[in-house]
Tab-separated table of C-alpha atoms and ligand atoms in Angstrom:
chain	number	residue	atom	x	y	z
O	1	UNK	CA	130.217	100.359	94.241
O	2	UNK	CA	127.399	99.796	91.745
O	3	UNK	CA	125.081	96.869	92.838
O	4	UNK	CA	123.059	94.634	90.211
O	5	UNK	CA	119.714	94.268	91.306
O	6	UNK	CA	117.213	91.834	89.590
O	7	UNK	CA	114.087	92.296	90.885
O	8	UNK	CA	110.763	89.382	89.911
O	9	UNK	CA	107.361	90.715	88.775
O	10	UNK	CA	107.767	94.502	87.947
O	11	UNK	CA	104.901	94.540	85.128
O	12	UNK	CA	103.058	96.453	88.303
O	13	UNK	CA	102.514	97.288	92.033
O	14	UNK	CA	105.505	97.190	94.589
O	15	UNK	CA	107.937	95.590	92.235
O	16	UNK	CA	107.548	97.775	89.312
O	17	UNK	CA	107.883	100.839	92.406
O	18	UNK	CA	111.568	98.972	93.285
O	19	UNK	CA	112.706	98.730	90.144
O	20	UNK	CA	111.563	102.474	89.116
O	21	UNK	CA	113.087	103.745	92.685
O	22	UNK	CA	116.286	102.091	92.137
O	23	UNK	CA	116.773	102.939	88.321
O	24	UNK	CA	116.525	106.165	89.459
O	25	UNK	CA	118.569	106.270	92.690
O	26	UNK	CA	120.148	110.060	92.512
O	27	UNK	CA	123.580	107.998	93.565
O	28	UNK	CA	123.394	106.443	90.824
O	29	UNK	CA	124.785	102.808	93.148
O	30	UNK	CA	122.675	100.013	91.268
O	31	UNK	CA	121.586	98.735	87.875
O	32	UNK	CA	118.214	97.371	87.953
O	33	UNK	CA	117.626	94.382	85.912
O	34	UNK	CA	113.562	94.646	85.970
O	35	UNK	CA	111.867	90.955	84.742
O	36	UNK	CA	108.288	90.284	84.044
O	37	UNK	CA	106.632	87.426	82.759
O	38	UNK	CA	105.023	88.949	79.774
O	39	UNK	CA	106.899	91.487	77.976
O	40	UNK	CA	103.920	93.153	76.780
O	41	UNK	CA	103.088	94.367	80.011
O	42	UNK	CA	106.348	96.809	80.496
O	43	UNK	CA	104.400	100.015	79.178
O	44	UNK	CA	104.119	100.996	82.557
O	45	UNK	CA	107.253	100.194	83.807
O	46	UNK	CA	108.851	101.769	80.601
O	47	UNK	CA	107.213	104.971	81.922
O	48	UNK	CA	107.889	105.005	85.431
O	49	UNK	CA	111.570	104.443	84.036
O	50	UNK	CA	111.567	107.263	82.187
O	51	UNK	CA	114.727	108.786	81.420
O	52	UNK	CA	117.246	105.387	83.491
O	53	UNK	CA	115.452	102.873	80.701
O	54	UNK	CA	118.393	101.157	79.144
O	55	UNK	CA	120.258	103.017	81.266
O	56	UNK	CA	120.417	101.831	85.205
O	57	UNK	CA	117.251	99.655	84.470
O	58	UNK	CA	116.926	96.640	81.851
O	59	UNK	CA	113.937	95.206	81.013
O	60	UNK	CA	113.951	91.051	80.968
O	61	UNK	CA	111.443	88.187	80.830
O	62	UNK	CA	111.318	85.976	83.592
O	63	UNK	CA	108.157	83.374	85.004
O	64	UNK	CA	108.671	82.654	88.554
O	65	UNK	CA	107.161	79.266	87.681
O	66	UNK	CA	109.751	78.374	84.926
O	67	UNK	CA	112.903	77.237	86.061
O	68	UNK	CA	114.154	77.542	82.501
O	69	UNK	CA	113.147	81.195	82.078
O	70	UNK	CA	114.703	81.797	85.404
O	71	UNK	CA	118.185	80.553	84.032
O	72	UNK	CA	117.720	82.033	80.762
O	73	UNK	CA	117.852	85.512	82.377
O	74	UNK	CA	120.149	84.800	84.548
O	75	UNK	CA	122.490	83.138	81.812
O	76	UNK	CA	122.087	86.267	80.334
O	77	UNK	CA	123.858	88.583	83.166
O	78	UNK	CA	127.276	89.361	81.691
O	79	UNK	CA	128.704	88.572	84.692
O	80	UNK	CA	126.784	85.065	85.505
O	81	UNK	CA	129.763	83.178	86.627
O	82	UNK	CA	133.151	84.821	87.448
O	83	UNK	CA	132.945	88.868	87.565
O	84	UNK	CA	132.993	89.711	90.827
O	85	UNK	CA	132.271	93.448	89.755
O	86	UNK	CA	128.879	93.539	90.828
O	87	UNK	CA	127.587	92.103	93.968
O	88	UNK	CA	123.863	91.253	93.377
O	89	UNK	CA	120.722	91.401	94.830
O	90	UNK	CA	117.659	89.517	94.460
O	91	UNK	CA	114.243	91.191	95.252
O	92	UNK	CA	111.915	88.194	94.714
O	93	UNK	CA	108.589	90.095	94.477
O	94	UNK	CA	106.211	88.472	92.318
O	95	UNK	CA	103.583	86.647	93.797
O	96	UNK	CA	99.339	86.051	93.693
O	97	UNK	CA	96.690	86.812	96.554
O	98	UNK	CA	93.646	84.564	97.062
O	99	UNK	CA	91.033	85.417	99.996
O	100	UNK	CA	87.477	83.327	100.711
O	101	UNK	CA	86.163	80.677	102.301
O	102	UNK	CA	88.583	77.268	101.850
O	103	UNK	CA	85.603	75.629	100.694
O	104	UNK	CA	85.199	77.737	97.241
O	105	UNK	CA	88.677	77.275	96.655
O	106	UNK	CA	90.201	74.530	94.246
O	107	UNK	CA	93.027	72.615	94.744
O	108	UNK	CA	94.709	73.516	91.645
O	109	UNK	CA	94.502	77.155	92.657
O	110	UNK	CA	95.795	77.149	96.005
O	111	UNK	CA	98.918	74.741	93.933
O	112	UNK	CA	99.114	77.653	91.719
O	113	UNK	CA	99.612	79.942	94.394
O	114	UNK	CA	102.296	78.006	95.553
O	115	UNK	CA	103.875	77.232	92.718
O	116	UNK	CA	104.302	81.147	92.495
O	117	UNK	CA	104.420	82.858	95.833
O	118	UNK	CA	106.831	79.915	97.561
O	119	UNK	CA	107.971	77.787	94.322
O	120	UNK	CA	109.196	80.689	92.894
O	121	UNK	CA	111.026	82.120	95.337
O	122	UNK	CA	113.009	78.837	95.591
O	123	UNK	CA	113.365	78.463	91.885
O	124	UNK	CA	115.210	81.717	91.896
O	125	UNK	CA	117.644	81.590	95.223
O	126	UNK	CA	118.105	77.731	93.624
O	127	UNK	CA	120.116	79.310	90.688
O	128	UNK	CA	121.535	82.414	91.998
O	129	UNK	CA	123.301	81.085	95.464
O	130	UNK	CA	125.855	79.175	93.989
O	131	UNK	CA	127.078	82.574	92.153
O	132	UNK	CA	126.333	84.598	95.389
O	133	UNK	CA	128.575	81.943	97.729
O	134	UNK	CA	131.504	81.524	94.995
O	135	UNK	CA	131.490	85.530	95.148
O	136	UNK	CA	131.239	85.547	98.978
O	137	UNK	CA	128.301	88.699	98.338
O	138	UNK	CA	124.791	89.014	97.752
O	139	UNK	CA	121.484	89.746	99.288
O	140	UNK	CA	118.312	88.125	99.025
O	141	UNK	CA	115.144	89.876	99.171
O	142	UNK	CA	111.708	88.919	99.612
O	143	UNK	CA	108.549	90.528	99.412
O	144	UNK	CA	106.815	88.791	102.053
O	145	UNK	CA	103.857	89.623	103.990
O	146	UNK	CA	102.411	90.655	107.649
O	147	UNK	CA	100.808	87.527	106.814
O	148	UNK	CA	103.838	85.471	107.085
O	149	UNK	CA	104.236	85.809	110.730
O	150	UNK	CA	100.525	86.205	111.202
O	151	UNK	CA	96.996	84.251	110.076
O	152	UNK	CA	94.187	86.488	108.796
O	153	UNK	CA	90.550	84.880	108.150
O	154	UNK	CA	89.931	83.839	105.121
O	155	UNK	CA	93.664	84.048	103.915
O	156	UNK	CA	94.440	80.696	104.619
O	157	UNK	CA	95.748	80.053	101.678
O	158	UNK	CA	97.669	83.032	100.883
O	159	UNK	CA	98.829	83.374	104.407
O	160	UNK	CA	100.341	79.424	104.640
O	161	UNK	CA	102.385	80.102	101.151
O	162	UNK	CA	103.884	83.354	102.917
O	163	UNK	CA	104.477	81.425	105.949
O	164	UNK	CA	106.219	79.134	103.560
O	165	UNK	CA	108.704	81.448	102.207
O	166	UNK	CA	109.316	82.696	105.871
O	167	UNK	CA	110.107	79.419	107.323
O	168	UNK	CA	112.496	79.041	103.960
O	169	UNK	CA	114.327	82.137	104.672
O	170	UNK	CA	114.815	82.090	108.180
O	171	UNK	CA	116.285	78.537	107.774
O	172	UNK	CA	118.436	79.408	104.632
O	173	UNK	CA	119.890	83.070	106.152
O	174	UNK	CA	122.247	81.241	108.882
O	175	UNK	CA	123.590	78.977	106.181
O	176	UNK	CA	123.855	82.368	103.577
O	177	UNK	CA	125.547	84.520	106.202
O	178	UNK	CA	128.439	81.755	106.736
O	179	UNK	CA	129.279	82.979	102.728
O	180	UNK	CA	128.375	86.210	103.334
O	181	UNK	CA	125.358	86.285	101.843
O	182	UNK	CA	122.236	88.793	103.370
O	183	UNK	CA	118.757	87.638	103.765
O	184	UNK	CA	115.875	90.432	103.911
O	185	UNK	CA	112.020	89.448	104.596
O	186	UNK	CA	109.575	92.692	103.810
O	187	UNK	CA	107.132	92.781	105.642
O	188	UNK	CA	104.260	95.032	104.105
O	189	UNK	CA	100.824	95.711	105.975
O	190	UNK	CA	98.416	96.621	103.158
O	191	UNK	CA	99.270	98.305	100.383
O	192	UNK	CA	97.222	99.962	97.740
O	193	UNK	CA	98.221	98.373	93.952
O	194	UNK	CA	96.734	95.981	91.514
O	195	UNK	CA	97.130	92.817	93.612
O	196	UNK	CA	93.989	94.398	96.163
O	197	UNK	CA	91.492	95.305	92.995
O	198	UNK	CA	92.169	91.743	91.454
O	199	UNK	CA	91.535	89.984	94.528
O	200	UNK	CA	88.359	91.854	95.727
O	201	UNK	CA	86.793	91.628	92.025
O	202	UNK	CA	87.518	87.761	92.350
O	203	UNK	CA	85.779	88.101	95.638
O	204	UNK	CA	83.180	89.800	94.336
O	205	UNK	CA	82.160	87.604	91.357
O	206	UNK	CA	83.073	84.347	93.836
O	207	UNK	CA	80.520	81.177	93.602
O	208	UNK	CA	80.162	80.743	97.337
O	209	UNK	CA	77.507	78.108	97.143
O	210	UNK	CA	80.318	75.886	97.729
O	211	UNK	CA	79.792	76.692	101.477
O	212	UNK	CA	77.161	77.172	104.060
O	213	UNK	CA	75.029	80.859	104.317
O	214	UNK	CA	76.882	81.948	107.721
O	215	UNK	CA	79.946	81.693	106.178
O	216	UNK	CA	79.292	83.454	102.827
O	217	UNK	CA	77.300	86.049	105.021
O	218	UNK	CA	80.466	86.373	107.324
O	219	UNK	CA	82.222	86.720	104.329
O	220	UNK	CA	80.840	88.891	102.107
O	221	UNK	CA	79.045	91.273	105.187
O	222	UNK	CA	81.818	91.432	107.906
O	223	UNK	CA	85.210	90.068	106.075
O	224	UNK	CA	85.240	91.999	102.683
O	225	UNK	CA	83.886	95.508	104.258
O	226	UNK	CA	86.700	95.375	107.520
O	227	UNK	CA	89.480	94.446	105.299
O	228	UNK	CA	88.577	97.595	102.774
O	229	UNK	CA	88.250	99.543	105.458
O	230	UNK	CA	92.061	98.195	106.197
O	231	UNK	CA	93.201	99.119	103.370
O	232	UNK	CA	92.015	102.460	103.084
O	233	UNK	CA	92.806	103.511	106.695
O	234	UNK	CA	95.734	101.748	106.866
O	235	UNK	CA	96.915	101.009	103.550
O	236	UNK	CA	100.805	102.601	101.656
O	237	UNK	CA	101.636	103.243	98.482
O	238	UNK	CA	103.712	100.831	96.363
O	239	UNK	CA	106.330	104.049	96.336
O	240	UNK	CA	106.669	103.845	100.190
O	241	UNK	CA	107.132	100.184	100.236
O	242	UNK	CA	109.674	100.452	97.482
O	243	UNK	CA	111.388	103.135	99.702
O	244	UNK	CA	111.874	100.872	102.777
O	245	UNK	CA	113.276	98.517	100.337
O	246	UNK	CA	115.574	100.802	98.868
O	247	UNK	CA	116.725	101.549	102.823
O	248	UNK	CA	116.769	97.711	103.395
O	249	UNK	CA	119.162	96.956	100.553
O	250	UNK	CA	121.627	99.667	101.296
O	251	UNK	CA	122.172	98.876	105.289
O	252	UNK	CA	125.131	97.957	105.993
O	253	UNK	CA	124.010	95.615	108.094
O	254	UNK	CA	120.337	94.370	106.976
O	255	UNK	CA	117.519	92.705	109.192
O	256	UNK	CA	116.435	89.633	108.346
O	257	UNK	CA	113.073	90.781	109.227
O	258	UNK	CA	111.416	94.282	108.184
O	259	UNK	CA	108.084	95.764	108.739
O	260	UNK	CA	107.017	98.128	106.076
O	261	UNK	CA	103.703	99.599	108.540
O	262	UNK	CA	104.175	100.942	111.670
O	263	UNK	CA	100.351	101.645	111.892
O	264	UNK	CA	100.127	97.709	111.637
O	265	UNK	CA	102.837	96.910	113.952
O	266	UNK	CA	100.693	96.339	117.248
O	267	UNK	CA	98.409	93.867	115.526
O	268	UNK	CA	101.531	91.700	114.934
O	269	UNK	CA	102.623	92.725	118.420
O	270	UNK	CA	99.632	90.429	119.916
O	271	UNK	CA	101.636	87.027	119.021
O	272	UNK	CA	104.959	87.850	120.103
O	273	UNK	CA	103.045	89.259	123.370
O	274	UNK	CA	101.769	84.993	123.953
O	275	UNK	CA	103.144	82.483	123.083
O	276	UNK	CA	100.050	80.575	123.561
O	277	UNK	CA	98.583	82.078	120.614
O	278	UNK	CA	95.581	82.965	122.780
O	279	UNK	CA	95.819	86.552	123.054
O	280	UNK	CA	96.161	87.246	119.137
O	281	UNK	CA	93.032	84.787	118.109
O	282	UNK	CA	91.179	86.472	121.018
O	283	UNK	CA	91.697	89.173	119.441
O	284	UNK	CA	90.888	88.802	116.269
O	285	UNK	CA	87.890	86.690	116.956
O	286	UNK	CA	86.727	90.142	119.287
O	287	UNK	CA	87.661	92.465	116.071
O	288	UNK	CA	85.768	90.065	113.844
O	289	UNK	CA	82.551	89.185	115.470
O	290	UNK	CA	81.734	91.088	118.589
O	291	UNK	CA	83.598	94.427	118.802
O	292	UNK	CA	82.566	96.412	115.338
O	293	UNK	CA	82.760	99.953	117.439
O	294	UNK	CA	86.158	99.000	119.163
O	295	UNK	CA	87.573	98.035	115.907
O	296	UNK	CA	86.324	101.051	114.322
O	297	UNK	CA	87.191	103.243	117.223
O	298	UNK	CA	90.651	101.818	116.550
O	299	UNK	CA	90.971	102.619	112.818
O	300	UNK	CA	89.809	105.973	113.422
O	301	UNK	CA	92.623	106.310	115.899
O	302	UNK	CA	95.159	104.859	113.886
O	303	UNK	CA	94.088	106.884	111.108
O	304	UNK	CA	94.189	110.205	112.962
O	305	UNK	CA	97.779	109.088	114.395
O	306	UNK	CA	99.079	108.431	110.149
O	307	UNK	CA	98.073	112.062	109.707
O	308	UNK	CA	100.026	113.512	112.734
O	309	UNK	CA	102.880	111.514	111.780
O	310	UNK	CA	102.474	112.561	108.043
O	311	UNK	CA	102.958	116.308	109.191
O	312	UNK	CA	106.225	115.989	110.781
M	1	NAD	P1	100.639	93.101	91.898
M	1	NAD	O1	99.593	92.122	91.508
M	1	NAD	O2	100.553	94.485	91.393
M	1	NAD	O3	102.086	92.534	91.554
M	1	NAD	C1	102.422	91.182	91.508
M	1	NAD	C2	103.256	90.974	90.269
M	1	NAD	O4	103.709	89.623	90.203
M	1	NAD	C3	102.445	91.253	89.004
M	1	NAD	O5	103.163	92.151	88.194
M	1	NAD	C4	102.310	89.898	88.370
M	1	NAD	O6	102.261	89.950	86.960
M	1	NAD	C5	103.583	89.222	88.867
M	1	NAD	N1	103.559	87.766	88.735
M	1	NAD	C6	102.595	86.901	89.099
M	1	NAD	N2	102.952	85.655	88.759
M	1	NAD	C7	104.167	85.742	88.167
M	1	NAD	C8	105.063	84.798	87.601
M	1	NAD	N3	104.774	83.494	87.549
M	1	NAD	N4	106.243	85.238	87.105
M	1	NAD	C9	106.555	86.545	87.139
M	1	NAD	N5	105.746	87.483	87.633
M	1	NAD	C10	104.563	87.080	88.141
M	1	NAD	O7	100.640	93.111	93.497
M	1	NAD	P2	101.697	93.708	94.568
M	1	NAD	O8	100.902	94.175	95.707
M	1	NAD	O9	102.655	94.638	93.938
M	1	NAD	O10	102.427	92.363	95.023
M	1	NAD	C11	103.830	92.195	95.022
M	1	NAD	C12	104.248	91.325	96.202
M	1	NAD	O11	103.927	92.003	97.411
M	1	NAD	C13	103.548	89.959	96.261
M	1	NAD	O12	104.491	88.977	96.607
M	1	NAD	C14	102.536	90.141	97.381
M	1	NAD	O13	102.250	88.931	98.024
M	1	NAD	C15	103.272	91.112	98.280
M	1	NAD	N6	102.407	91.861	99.205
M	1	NAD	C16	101.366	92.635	98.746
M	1	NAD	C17	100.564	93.311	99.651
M	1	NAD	C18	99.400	94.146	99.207
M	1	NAD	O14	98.571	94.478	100.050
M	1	NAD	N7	99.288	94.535	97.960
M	1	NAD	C19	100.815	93.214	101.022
M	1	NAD	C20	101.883	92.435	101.462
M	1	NAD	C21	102.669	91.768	100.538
């Protein structure tokens, strides 16, 4: 049957790729209720829509960091309470980045990032799982992060809120799945969109006299250069992520875990591998500070191995 999916922060990036993807599913099996915080940012959305706008895809406000807006939209479902016509779907996608040394970073904005990246993911499960267990359906979807199951330097910050909705999820999915209810964490690696320009021109323009020289130096000269290099070796498109997500939501019987990268797979390989937690920060520290060639020996490898498998 047709599936109701409301999916957070589709003004750009991965979730305005979901909500375009599913709109236009050729089986026509969901209606995409598309929310953004700020309605004058659905141009783009509008566009990728194309012909499914007002169609299979609605376009709603909703602030991840409003509890009120949250209910307002969901109020707003026709079938809020009793129609059990649909069975919904939550992709809870919205969400901020934030990279740098902890020092040059203000409380405030590391709350902020919270208050959006884990705050709002419980805000929104908060008001849609009574409706999902009085239905006995649902799914819950998160756009998480490699990061949640694995620290990077100088994503503390970023890394701790994704571990935050992680720990959530994996505690709330046994409880969900006693109702019936489905619990999906994507995984992506990096991926290419607006989230990665914002965050390297804040990097950029960053007042690191806040900490010492080594640390901006290690920073600005070895962090910022390896992780572009990341992203353009290793990085997907918002389309492929949305595409895995698209796969995610229609198995029949969904992980609760899902890696969008292969390429990145051995990388979070190294901490399942010891329990320890030796081998990955070995690692990492080698990558990092001592092993430039190796590391770029292995991007060149990985990237050589993304175009064989692109030709198959
Ligand atoms: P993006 O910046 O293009 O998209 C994030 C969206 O969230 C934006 O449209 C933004 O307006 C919205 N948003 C922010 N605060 C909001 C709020 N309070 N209410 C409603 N919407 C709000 O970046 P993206 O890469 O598409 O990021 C989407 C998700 O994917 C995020 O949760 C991010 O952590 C995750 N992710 C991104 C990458 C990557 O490399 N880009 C990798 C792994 C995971």
């Amino acid at each position: 049957g047709t599936r109701r999916v409301l999916v957070t922060g589709c003004s750009s990036g991965i979730g305005l790729a979901v909500a375009a993807r599913l709109a236009k599913d050729e089986l026509r099996r969901f209606k995409v209720v598309a929310t953004m915080r700020d309605l004058g940012k659905r141009g783009p959305l509008e566009k990728a829509a194309g012909d499914s706008l007002n169609k299979t895809l609605e376009i709603k406000q909703l602030d991840a960091c409003s509890e009120s807006s949250i209910r307002e939209c969901v109020n707003s479902l026709p079938d809020r309470r009793y129609d059990v016509k649909y069975s919904a779907v939550i992709v809870n996608n919205a969400g901020l980045g934030m990279i740098g040394p902890l020092e040059c970073q203000s409380i405030d904005a590391m709350k902020e990032l919270f208050d959006t990246n884990f705050f709002g993911l419980a805000r929104l499960v908060k008001e849609v799982l009574p409706d999902m267990k009085r239905r006995q359906s649902g799914h819950i979807v998160v756009m998480s992060s490699v990061m949640g199951t694995q620290g990077l330097i100088f994503n503390d910050v970023y890394s701790a809120s994704k571990f935050a909705v992680e720990g959530f999820c994996e505690s709330l999915a046994v409880q969900a799945l006693k109702f019936n209810i489905k619990t999906t964490l994507v995984e992506p690696g990096p991926v290419v969109t607006e989230f990665e320009r914002k965050v390297y021109e804040d990097a950029e323009s960053m007042d690191l006299s806040g900490t010492d020289k080594e640390t901006a130096k290690i920073f600005r000269e070895i962090y910022l250069p390896y992780s572009k290099k990341m992203f353009a070796s290793l990085g997907q498109t918002p389309e492929e992520v949305a595409e895995q997500t698209v796969k995610v939501i229609t198995d029949k019987e969904p992980p609760l875990r899902h890696q969008t990268n292969r390429l990145y797979m051995p990388m979070t390989a190294l901490k399942h591998a010891d329990p320890t937690g030796r081998l990955p920060l070995d690692s990492f520290y080698k990558m990092t500070f001592k092993h430039d060639k190796v590391f770029n020996a292995t991007l060149a490898m990985l990237h050589l191995l993304k175009r064989i498998g692109g030709k198959k």
